[in-house]
Coordinates of C-alpha atoms in Angstrom, one line a residue:
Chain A
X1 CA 0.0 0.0 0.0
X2 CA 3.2 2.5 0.9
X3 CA 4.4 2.0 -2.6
X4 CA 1.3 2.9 -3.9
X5 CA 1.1 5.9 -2.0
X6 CA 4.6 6.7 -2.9
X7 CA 3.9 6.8 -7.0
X8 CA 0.8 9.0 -6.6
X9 CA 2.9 11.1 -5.1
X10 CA 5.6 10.9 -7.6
X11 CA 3.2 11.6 -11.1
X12 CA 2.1 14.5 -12.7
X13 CA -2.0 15.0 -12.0
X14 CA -2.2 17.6 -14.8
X15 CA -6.1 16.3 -15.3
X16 CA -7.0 15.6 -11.8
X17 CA -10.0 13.3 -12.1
X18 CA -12.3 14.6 -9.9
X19 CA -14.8 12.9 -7.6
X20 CA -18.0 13.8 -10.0
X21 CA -16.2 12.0 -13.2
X22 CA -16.0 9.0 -10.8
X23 CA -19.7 9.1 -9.7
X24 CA -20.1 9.5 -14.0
X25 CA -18.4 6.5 -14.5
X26 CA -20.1 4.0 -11.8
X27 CA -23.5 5.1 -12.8
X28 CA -22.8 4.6 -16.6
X29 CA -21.9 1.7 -15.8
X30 CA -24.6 1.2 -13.7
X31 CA -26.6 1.9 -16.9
X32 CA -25.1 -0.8 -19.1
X33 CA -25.8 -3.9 -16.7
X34 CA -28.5 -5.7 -17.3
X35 CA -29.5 -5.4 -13.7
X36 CA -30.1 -1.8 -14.0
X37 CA -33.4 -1.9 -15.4
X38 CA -34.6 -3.4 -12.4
X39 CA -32.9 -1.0 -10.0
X40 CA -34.2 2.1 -11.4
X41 CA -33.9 5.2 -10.4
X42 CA -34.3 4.2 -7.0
X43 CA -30.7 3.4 -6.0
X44 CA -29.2 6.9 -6.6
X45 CA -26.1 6.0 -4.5
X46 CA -25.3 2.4 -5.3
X47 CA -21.8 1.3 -4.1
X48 CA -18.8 1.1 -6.0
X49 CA -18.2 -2.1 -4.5
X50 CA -21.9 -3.7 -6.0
X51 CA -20.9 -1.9 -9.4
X52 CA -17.4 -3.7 -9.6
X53 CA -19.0 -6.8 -8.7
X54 CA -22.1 -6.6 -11.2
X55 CA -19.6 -5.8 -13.6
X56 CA -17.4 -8.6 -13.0
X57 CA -20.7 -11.0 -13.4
X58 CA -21.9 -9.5 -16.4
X59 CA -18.0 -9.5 -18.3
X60 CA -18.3 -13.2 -17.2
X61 CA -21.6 -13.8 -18.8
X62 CA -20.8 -12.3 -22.3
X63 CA -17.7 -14.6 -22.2
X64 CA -19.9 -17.6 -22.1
X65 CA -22.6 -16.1 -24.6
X66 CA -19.8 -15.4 -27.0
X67 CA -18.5 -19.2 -26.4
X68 CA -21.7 -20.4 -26.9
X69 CA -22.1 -18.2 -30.1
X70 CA -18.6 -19.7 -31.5
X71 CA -20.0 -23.2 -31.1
X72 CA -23.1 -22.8 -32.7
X73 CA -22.0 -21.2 -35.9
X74 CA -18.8 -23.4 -36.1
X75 CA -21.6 -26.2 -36.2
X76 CA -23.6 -24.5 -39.2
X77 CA -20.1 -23.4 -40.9
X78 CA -18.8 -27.1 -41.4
X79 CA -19.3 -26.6 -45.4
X80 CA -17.1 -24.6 -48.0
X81 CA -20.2 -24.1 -49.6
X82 CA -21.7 -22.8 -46.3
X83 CA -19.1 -20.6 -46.2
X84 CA -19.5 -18.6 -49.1
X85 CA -23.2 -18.4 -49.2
X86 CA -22.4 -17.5 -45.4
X87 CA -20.2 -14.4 -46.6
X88 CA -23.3 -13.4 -49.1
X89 CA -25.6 -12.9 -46.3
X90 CA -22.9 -11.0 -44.1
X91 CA -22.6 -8.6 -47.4
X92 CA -25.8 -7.9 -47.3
X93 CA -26.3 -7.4 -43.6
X94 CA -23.5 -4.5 -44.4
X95 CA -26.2 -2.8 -46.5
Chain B
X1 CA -24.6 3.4 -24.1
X2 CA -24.4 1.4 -27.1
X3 CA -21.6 0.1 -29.6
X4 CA -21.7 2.6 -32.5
X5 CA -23.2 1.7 -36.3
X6 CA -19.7 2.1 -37.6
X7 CA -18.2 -0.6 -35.2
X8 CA -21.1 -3.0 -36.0
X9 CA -20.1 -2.7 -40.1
X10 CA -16.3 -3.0 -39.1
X11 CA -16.7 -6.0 -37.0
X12 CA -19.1 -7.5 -40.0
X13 CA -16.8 -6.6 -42.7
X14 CA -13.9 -8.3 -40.7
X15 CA -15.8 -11.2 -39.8
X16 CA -16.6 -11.4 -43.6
X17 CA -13.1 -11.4 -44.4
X18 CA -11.9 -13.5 -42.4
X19 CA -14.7 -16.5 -43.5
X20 CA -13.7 -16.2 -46.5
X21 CA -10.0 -16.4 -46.0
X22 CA -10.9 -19.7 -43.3
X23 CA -13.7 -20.9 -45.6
X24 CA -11.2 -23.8 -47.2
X25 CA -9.3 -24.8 -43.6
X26 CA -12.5 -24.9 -42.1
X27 CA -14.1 -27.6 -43.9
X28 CA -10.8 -30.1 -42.5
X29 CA -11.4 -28.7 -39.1
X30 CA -12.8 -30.6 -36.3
X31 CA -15.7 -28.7 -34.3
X32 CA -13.5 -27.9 -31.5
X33 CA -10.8 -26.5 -33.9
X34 CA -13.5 -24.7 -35.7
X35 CA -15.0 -23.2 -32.6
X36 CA -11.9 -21.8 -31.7
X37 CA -11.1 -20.6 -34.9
X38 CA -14.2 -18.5 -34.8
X39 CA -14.0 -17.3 -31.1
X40 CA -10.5 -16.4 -32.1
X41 CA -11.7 -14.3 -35.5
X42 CA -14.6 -12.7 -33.0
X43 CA -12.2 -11.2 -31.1
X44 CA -9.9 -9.6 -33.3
X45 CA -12.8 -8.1 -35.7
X46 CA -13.8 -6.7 -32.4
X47 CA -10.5 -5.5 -31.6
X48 CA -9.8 -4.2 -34.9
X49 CA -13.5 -2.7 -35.4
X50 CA -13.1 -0.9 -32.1
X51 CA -9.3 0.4 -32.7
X52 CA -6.5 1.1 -30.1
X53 CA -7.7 1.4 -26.6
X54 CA -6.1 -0.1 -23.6
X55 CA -8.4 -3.1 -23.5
X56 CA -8.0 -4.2 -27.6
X57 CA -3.8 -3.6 -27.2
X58 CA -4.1 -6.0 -24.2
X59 CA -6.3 -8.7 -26.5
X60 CA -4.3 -8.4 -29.0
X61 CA -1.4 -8.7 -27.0
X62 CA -3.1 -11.5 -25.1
X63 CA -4.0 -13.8 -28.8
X64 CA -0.8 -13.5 -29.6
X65 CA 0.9 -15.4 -26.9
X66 CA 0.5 -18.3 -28.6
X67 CA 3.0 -18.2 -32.1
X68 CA 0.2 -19.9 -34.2
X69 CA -2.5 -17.3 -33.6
X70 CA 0.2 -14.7 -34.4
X71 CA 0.6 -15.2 -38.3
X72 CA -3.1 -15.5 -38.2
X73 CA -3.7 -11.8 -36.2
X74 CA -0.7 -10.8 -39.0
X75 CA -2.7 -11.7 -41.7
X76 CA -6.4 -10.2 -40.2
X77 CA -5.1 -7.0 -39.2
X78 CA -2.0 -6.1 -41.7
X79 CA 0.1 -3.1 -40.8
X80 CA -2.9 -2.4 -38.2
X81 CA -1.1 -5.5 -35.8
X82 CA 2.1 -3.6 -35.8
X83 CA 0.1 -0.4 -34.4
X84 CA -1.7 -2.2 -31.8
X85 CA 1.1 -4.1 -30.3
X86 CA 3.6 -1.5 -30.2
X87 CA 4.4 -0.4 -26.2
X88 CA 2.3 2.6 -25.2
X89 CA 4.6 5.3 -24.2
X90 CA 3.8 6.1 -20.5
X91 CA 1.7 4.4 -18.3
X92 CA 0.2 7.1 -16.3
X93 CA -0.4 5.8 -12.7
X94 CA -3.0 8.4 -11.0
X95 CA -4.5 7.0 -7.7
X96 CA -7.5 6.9 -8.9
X97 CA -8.6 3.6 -6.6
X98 CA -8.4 5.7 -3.6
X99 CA -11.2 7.9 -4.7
X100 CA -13.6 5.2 -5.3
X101 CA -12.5 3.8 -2.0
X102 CA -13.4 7.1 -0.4
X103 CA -17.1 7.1 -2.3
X104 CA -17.4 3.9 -1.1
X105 CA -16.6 4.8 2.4
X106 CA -18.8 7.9 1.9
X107 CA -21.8 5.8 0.4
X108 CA -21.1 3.3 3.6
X109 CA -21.2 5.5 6.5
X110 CA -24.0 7.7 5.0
X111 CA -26.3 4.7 5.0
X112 CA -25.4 3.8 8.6
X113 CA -25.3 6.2 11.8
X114 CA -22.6 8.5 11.4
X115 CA -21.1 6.9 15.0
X116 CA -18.0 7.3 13.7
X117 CA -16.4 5.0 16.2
X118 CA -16.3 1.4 16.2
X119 CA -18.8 1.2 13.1
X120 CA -17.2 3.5 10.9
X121 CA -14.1 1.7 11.6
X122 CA -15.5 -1.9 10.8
X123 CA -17.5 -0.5 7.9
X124 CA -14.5 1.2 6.1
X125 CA -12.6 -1.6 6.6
X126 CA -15.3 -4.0 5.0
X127 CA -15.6 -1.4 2.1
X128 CA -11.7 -1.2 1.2
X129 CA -11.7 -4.5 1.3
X130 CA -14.6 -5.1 -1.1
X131 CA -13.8 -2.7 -3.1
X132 CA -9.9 -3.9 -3.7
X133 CA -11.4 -7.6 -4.2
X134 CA -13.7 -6.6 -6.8
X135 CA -10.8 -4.5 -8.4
X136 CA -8.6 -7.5 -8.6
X137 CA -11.2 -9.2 -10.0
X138 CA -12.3 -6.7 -12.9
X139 CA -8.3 -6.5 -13.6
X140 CA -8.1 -9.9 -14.3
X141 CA -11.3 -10.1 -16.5
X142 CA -10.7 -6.9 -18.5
X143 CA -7.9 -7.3 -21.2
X144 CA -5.2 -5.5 -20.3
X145 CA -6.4 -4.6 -17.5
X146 CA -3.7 -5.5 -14.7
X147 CA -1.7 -2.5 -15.7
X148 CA -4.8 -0.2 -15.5
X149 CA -5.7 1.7 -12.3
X150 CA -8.9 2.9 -10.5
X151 CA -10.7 5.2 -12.7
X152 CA -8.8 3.9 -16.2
X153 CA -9.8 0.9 -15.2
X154 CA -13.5 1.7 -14.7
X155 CA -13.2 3.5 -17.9
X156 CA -12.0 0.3 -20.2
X157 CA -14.1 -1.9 -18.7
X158 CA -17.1 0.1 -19.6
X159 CA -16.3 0.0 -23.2
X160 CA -15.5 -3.4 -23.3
X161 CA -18.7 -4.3 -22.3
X162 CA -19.9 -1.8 -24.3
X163 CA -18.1 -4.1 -27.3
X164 CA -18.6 -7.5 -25.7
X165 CA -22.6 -7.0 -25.8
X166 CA -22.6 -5.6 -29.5
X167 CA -20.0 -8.9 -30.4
X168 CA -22.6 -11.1 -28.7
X169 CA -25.2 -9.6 -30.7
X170 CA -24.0 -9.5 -34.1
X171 CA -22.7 -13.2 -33.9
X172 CA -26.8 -13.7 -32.8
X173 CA -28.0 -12.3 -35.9
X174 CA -25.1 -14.2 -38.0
X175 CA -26.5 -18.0 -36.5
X176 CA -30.2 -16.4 -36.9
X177 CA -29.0 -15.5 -41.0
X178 CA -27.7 -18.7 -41.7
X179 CA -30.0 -20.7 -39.7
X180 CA -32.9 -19.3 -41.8
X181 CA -30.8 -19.6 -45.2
X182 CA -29.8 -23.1 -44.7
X183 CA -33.6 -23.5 -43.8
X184 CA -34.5 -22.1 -47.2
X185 CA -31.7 -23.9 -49.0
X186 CA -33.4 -27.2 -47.4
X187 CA -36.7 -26.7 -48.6
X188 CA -35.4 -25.8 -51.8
X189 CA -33.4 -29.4 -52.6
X190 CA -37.0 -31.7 -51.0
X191 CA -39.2 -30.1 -53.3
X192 CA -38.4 -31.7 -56.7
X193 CA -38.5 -35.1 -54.2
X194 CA -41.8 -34.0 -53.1
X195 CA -42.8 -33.7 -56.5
X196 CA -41.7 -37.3 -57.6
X197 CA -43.6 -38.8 -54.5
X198 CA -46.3 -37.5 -55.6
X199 CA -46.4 -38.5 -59.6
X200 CA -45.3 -42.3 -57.6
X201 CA -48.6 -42.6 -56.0

């Protein structure tokens, strides 16, 4: 912890974050969980510590979902032919 | 917050690229290869669609540890590889992870009686300790994150999951696409068998 101390002493805080960029940051992250829909506007004040640890869960879940994801199309792309019809349909989905 | 329309078409248009460039290997491929293969191509059109930030430098960085996926990310991402894995000059190191310690303290003892004595002790205790678990954690999970501090930190991890949940949701509507075009392209080949059943009887 001393060492810590000892390097914020050492740097330059030419941009001093303030405490109101902080509270920014939490809530829009707040905002991007999928828990937030449920909490409202009622918790105003939710910790940082619940905010870390939602975040953590949710960073967790997209790994799976994105795992999942990479399964199920690597079962649908077994085919060269697949493949290049594949890369049709992503063309147009660019449009 | 949402991904932008212009990450969505980069990550597509690199995804597309890179089918077509797998298309032949991935027919020799066993599933497990293949999966990986397209977990690995995920990730660096959504590193490359997203550009240099702290998080894609430290994905990048992290895919190529292994010396196979290496030629592959050379190949994706061209002169763009060199970019992204060239050392960021000065990493700036402002305690920001005591301020959100102290707004957690602040949050804590606002919520209990201010008796600043033995609870306030026990409580901001509790909360730096919570607060420096979850931090640890959110390091380890956020690419590139171990060398990010306190509000940096907070700041990556939001656009990462920012890019996570648009990754997730374009590889959705891919499987949904070529589920319903492979449906298609079924009922398209059991129609002239329909047909001959039919003159049989």
């Amino acid at each position: 912890m001393s060492s810590r101390r000892a390097r914020s002493r050492q740097s330059t805080s030419s941009s001093r974050i303030t405490d109101e960029q902080i509270n920014d940051l939490v809530s829009k992250l707040q905002a991007v969980l999928p828990e937030a829909r449920l909490h409202g506007c009622l918790s105003m004040q939710v910790s940082a510590a619940k905010v870390l640890q939602e975040t953590c869960n949710y960073i967790r879940s997209l790994h799976r979902e994105v795992d999942d994801l990479s399964e199920r199309l690597s079962e649908l792309l077994a085919t060269t032919e697949a493949s290049s019809a594949q890369a049709a349909i992503i063309r147009s989905l660019l449009k | 917050m949402q991904a932008t329309k212009s990450f969505e078409r980069a990550f597509l248009r690199q995804l597309l690229r890179v089918f077509r460039l797998s298309a032949v290997s991935y027919k020799s491929m066993s599933l497990q290869e293949r999966k990986s293969a397209i977990k690995l191509s995920a990730d660096v059109a959504m590193a490359s669609a997203r550009g240099s930030r702290k998080w894609t430098r430290g994905l990048i960085a992290k895919l190529s540890e292994e010396d196979e996926h290496r030629s592959f990310l050379r190949l994706i991402l061209g002169t763009e590889y060199e970019r992204l894995t060239k050392p960021c000059h000065g990493s700036w190191k402002i305690p920001r992870s005591k301020k959100i310690v102290r707004r957690s303290l602040r949050v804590c003892s606002r919520r209990k009686n201010n008796l600043r004595a033995p609870h306030g002790f026990k409580s901001s205790v509790l909360a730096r300790t919570l607060v420096e678990k979850r931090t640890h954690a959110l390091k380890r999970l956020v690419p590139g994150g171990e060398s990010l501090d306190g509000y940096s930190l907070l700041d990556e991890a939001l656009d990462y999951v920012i890019s996570l949940r648009a990754q997730a949701d374009l590889m959705q509507k891919l499987l949904t696409t070529f589920e319903a075009s492979k449906l298609s392209a079924l009922s398209k080949c059991t129609l002239p068998e329909r047909k001959a059943s039919f003159v049989g009887k």
